[in-house]
Amino acid sequence: MKKKRRKRNKWKWVLFGIPISIIMLGIGIVAYFGMDLTKQSVMLARSATTEHKPDLPPKKFKQAWPELPAPGESLGDLTFPSLDLSVPVVQGTHEEELKKGAGHFAGSALPGQGGHVLLSGHRDTVFTKLQYLKKGDQVTFSTKYGDFVYEATDFEIVPADDMTVNVAKDYETLTLTTCYPFDFIGDAPDRYIVYTKLVSMPEMDG
């Protein structure tokens, strides 16, 4: 009788221990994924704070670029004081335009229109020195309307097919893109992105 009772007690503890183990395992899984989701939320929150809106009040000038410039037409010059670099800027980003300098993405805003100005240039020509630009360095876009001064705020490397950089914004800002890595031979797999915020702009009647 004692042996039977011992066996019964043993099975009771086994049967009792199984659900307890399952519950503890479930708690561990929930805690693990909960921490993972928390990390993701923190990362998303941090990435959201990388967008730098201008300290200046928003402006939009109706008379700025009333007509869309023709492909290849000069828009002005892009100057990087810290890099001792000046780059001509033209309308369009096809190969013929990019041979002339940095190209302005058709569909993105032009300086003075109060939106997202997006420029692209080849890594092995006009934008070779872009890799040496640092946070806080200034970039001046000199146009027929005056000088628009921006400050580098962030840098990012994205896949070549990532088009999230080409988005509309309701405030004046400038983004620069080029192929990456800079020393890559052939079609580069990534893009190097420079984000800026507006520092100053010419006084114009709107």
mmCIF file of C-alpha atoms in Angstrom:
data_model
loop_
_atom_site.group_PDB
_atom_site.id
_atom_site.type_symbol
_atom_site.label_atom_id
_atom_site.label_comp_id
_atom_site.label_asym_id
_atom_site.label_seq_id
_atom_site.Cartn_x
_atom_site.Cartn_y
_atom_site.Cartn_z
ATOM 1 C CA MET A 1 0.000 0.000 0.000
ATOM 2 C CA LYS A 2 2.780 2.430 0.855
ATOM 3 C CA LYS A 3 4.469 1.842 -2.512
ATOM 4 C CA LYS A 4 1.206 2.556 -4.359
ATOM 5 C CA ARG A 5 0.671 5.757 -2.364
ATOM 6 C CA ARG A 6 4.217 6.857 -3.142
ATOM 7 C CA LYS A 7 3.649 6.258 -6.868
ATOM 8 C CA ARG A 8 0.360 8.151 -6.749
ATOM 9 C CA ASN A 9 2.000 11.068 -4.913
ATOM 10 C CA LYS A 10 4.820 11.049 -7.456
ATOM 11 C CA TRP A 11 2.386 11.310 -10.382
ATOM 12 C CA LYS A 12 0.450 14.048 -8.580
ATOM 13 C CA TRP A 13 3.596 16.142 -8.376
ATOM 14 C CA VAL A 14 4.413 15.443 -12.043
ATOM 15 C CA LEU A 15 0.903 16.364 -13.188
ATOM 16 C CA PHE A 16 0.919 19.436 -10.970
ATOM 17 C CA GLY A 17 4.356 20.506 -12.188
ATOM 18 C CA ILE A 18 3.518 20.377 -15.921
ATOM 19 C CA PRO A 19 0.954 23.226 -15.953
ATOM 20 C CA ILE A 20 3.179 25.268 -13.638
ATOM 21 C CA SER A 21 6.069 24.860 -16.087
ATOM 22 C CA ILE A 22 3.829 25.822 -19.013
ATOM 23 C CA ILE A 23 2.644 28.934 -17.176
ATOM 24 C CA MET A 24 6.209 29.961 -16.317
ATOM 25 C CA LEU A 25 7.289 29.392 -19.923
ATOM 26 C CA GLY A 26 4.386 31.557 -21.118
ATOM 27 C CA ILE A 27 5.344 34.337 -18.734
ATOM 28 C CA GLY A 28 8.927 34.166 -19.984
ATOM 29 C CA ILE A 29 7.844 34.382 -23.634
ATOM 30 C CA VAL A 30 5.543 37.326 -22.962
ATOM 31 C CA ALA A 31 8.296 39.110 -21.032
ATOM 32 C CA TYR A 32 10.806 38.492 -23.824
ATOM 33 C CA PHE A 33 8.576 39.774 -26.609
ATOM 34 C CA GLY A 34 7.363 42.588 -24.403
ATOM 35 C CA MET A 35 10.941 43.768 -23.951
ATOM 36 C CA ASP A 36 11.541 43.376 -27.689
ATOM 37 C CA LEU A 37 8.487 45.474 -28.529
ATOM 38 C CA THR A 38 9.592 48.064 -25.999
ATOM 39 C CA LYS A 39 13.005 48.260 -27.665
ATOM 40 C CA GLN A 40 11.348 48.655 -31.058
ATOM 41 C CA SER A 41 9.114 51.412 -29.707
ATOM 42 C CA VAL A 42 12.139 53.227 -28.309
ATOM 43 C CA MET A 43 13.964 52.881 -31.625
ATOM 44 C CA LEU A 44 10.948 54.204 -33.507
ATOM 45 C CA ALA A 45 10.660 57.094 -31.076
ATOM 46 C CA ARG A 46 14.331 57.908 -31.560
ATOM 47 C CA SER A 47 14.058 57.718 -35.328
ATOM 48 C CA ALA A 48 11.080 60.054 -35.207
ATOM 49 C CA THR A 49 13.135 62.641 -33.366
ATOM 50 C CA THR A 50 15.827 62.706 -36.078
ATOM 51 C CA GLU A 51 13.616 64.918 -38.222
ATOM 52 C CA HIS A 52 14.686 68.506 -37.628
ATOM 53 C CA LYS A 53 12.114 71.152 -38.412
ATOM 54 C CA PRO A 54 13.432 74.669 -38.950
ATOM 55 C CA ASP A 55 13.668 77.170 -36.116
ATOM 56 C CA LEU A 56 12.537 79.855 -38.560
ATOM 57 C CA PRO A 57 8.839 80.587 -39.061
ATOM 58 C CA PRO A 58 7.436 78.794 -42.140
ATOM 59 C CA LYS A 59 7.469 80.850 -45.337
ATOM 60 C CA LYS A 60 6.281 80.152 -48.826
ATOM 61 C CA PHE A 61 6.775 82.530 -51.692
ATOM 62 C CA LYS A 62 4.222 82.495 -54.481
ATOM 63 C CA GLN A 63 6.549 84.168 -56.971
ATOM 64 C CA ALA A 64 9.441 81.738 -56.398
ATOM 65 C CA TRP A 65 9.852 79.608 -59.513
ATOM 66 C CA PRO A 66 6.397 80.366 -61.001
ATOM 67 C CA GLU A 67 7.313 78.071 -63.896
ATOM 68 C CA LEU A 68 9.012 74.694 -63.612
ATOM 69 C CA PRO A 69 12.598 74.921 -64.917
ATOM 70 C CA ALA A 70 13.353 72.910 -68.049
ATOM 71 C CA PRO A 71 15.479 69.739 -67.790
ATOM 72 C CA GLY A 72 19.151 70.673 -67.615
ATOM 73 C CA GLU A 73 18.389 74.308 -66.761
ATOM 74 C CA SER A 74 20.660 75.881 -64.149
ATOM 75 C CA LEU A 75 19.085 76.436 -60.726
ATOM 76 C CA GLY A 76 22.154 77.891 -59.031
ATOM 77 C CA ASP A 77 25.098 76.586 -57.039
ATOM 78 C CA LEU A 78 25.480 74.474 -53.929
ATOM 79 C CA THR A 79 28.350 75.569 -51.676
ATOM 80 C CA PHE A 80 29.930 73.590 -48.831
ATOM 81 C CA PRO A 81 32.253 75.968 -46.899
ATOM 82 C CA SER A 82 33.672 73.202 -44.672
ATOM 83 C CA LEU A 83 34.577 71.105 -47.720
ATOM 84 C CA ASP A 84 35.823 73.973 -49.893
ATOM 85 C CA LEU A 85 33.374 72.745 -52.515
ATOM 86 C CA SER A 86 30.983 74.410 -54.950
ATOM 87 C CA VAL A 87 28.648 72.357 -57.137
ATOM 88 C CA PRO A 88 26.387 73.566 -59.972
ATOM 89 C CA VAL A 89 22.753 72.492 -59.651
ATOM 90 C CA VAL A 90 20.495 71.765 -62.618
ATOM 91 C CA GLN A 91 16.924 70.627 -63.078
ATOM 92 C CA GLY A 92 16.499 66.859 -63.468
ATOM 93 C CA THR A 93 18.297 63.706 -62.381
ATOM 94 C CA HIS A 94 18.795 61.828 -65.644
ATOM 95 C CA GLU A 95 22.342 60.992 -66.712
ATOM 96 C CA GLU A 96 22.588 63.974 -69.058
ATOM 97 C CA GLU A 97 21.652 66.348 -66.238
ATOM 98 C CA LEU A 98 23.927 64.686 -63.676
ATOM 99 C CA LYS A 99 26.900 65.169 -65.990
ATOM 100 C CA LYS A 100 26.461 68.913 -65.422
ATOM 101 C CA GLY A 101 26.374 68.788 -61.626
ATOM 102 C CA ALA A 102 23.900 67.932 -58.878
ATOM 103 C CA GLY A 103 20.370 67.301 -60.110
ATOM 104 C CA HIS A 104 17.074 68.469 -58.655
ATOM 105 C CA PHE A 105 14.374 65.812 -58.413
ATOM 106 C CA ALA A 106 11.405 66.918 -60.500
ATOM 107 C CA GLY A 107 8.374 66.841 -58.243
ATOM 108 C CA SER A 108 10.239 67.956 -55.139
ATOM 109 C CA ALA A 109 10.095 71.579 -54.010
ATOM 110 C CA LEU A 110 12.446 74.308 -55.176
ATOM 111 C CA PRO A 111 14.171 76.709 -52.759
ATOM 112 C CA GLY A 112 11.731 79.318 -51.501
ATOM 113 C CA GLN A 113 8.615 77.210 -52.073
ATOM 114 C CA GLY A 114 8.454 76.135 -48.431
ATOM 115 C CA GLY A 115 8.876 72.410 -49.001
ATOM 116 C CA HIS A 116 11.281 69.505 -49.385
ATOM 117 C CA VAL A 117 14.146 70.266 -51.786
ATOM 118 C CA LEU A 118 15.742 67.001 -52.958
ATOM 119 C CA LEU A 119 19.056 66.892 -54.841
ATOM 120 C CA SER A 120 21.157 64.016 -56.147
ATOM 121 C CA GLY A 121 24.715 63.781 -57.478
ATOM 122 C CA HIS A 122 27.281 61.174 -58.466
ATOM 123 C CA ARG A 123 29.528 59.883 -55.674
ATOM 124 C CA ASP A 124 32.574 59.825 -57.963
ATOM 125 C CA THR A 125 32.196 63.394 -59.249
ATOM 126 C CA VAL A 126 30.307 66.304 -57.667
ATOM 127 C CA PHE A 127 29.381 64.577 -54.377
ATOM 128 C CA THR A 128 32.640 62.731 -53.659
ATOM 129 C CA LYS A 129 33.364 65.000 -50.680
ATOM 130 C CA LEU A 130 29.877 64.528 -49.251
ATOM 131 C CA GLN A 131 31.265 61.681 -47.135
ATOM 132 C CA TYR A 132 33.290 64.235 -45.146
ATOM 133 C CA LEU A 133 30.365 66.493 -44.288
ATOM 134 C CA LYS A 134 29.620 66.599 -40.550
ATOM 135 C CA LYS A 135 26.677 67.547 -38.375
ATOM 136 C CA GLY A 136 26.519 71.294 -37.997
ATOM 137 C CA ASP A 137 28.262 71.985 -41.311
ATOM 138 C CA GLN A 138 26.441 74.480 -43.496
ATOM 139 C CA VAL A 139 25.262 74.086 -47.072
ATOM 140 C CA THR A 140 24.289 77.150 -49.119
ATOM 141 C CA PHE A 141 22.010 76.916 -52.141
ATOM 142 C CA SER A 142 22.570 80.123 -54.118
ATOM 143 C CA THR A 143 19.702 80.835 -56.515
ATOM 144 C CA LYS A 144 18.370 83.790 -58.497
ATOM 145 C CA TYR A 145 16.167 84.532 -55.484
ATOM 146 C CA GLY A 146 19.090 84.679 -53.073
ATOM 147 C CA ASP A 147 20.972 82.360 -50.728
ATOM 148 C CA PHE A 148 19.227 79.592 -48.804
ATOM 149 C CA VAL A 149 21.446 78.349 -45.981
ATOM 150 C CA TYR A 150 20.945 74.896 -44.464
ATOM 151 C CA GLU A 151 22.706 72.989 -41.687
ATOM 152 C CA ALA A 152 23.514 69.262 -41.804
ATOM 153 C CA THR A 153 21.617 67.437 -39.061
ATOM 154 C CA ASP A 154 21.672 63.718 -39.842
ATOM 155 C CA PHE A 155 23.132 61.095 -42.164
ATOM 156 C CA GLU A 156 21.666 57.767 -43.244
ATOM 157 C CA ILE A 157 22.511 54.829 -45.512
ATOM 158 C CA VAL A 158 19.558 53.116 -47.205
ATOM 159 C CA PRO A 159 19.113 50.480 -49.953
ATOM 160 C CA ALA A 160 19.131 51.794 -53.508
ATOM 161 C CA ASP A 161 15.440 50.952 -53.961
ATOM 162 C CA ASP A 162 14.361 52.762 -50.784
ATOM 163 C CA MET A 163 12.315 55.752 -51.945
ATOM 164 C CA THR A 164 11.129 56.908 -48.515
ATOM 165 C CA VAL A 165 13.505 59.872 -48.721
ATOM 166 C CA ASN A 166 11.421 61.299 -51.565
ATOM 167 C CA VAL A 167 8.495 62.552 -49.500
ATOM 168 C CA ALA A 168 6.711 65.887 -49.403
ATOM 169 C CA LYS A 169 7.184 68.125 -46.346
ATOM 170 C CA ASP A 170 5.325 71.228 -45.271
ATOM 171 C CA TYR A 171 8.435 73.196 -44.338
ATOM 172 C CA GLU A 172 11.605 74.335 -46.092
ATOM 173 C CA THR A 173 14.361 71.707 -45.954
ATOM 174 C CA LEU A 174 17.090 70.269 -48.171
ATOM 175 C CA THR A 175 18.076 66.610 -48.607
ATOM 176 C CA LEU A 176 21.107 65.388 -50.554
ATOM 177 C CA THR A 177 21.541 61.863 -51.941
ATOM 178 C CA THR A 178 24.352 59.978 -53.642
ATOM 179 C CA CYS A 179 25.363 56.373 -54.283
ATOM 180 C CA TYR A 180 27.142 54.389 -51.551
ATOM 181 C CA PRO A 181 29.745 53.067 -50.802
ATOM 182 C CA PHE A 182 31.784 55.960 -52.151
ATOM 183 C CA ASP A 183 34.622 53.685 -53.307
ATOM 184 C CA PHE A 184 32.330 51.069 -54.869
ATOM 185 C CA ILE A 185 33.005 50.092 -58.486
ATOM 186 C CA GLY A 186 29.873 49.559 -60.567
ATOM 187 C CA ASP A 187 26.237 50.007 -59.570
ATOM 188 C CA ALA A 188 26.344 50.792 -55.851
ATOM 189 C CA PRO A 189 23.828 48.873 -53.706
ATOM 190 C CA ASP A 190 22.993 51.707 -51.305
ATOM 191 C CA ARG A 191 22.354 55.422 -51.067
ATOM 192 C CA TYR A 192 23.984 57.955 -48.743
ATOM 193 C CA ILE A 193 21.522 60.530 -47.436
ATOM 194 C CA VAL A 194 22.272 63.926 -45.894
ATOM 195 C CA TYR A 195 19.447 65.640 -44.005
ATOM 196 C CA THR A 196 19.482 69.348 -43.222
ATOM 197 C CA LYS A 197 17.435 72.071 -41.596
ATOM 198 C CA LEU A 198 16.934 75.625 -42.819
ATOM 199 C CA VAL A 199 19.092 78.244 -41.098
ATOM 200 C CA SER A 200 18.437 81.384 -43.126
ATOM 201 C CA MET A 201 16.784 82.496 -46.339
ATOM 202 C CA PRO A 202 16.448 85.717 -48.347
ATOM 203 C CA GLU A 203 13.720 88.201 -47.530
ATOM 204 C CA MET A 204 11.079 88.052 -50.227
ATOM 205 C CA ASP A 205 7.529 89.294 -50.521
ATOM 206 C CA GLY A 206 5.013 86.450 -50.532
#
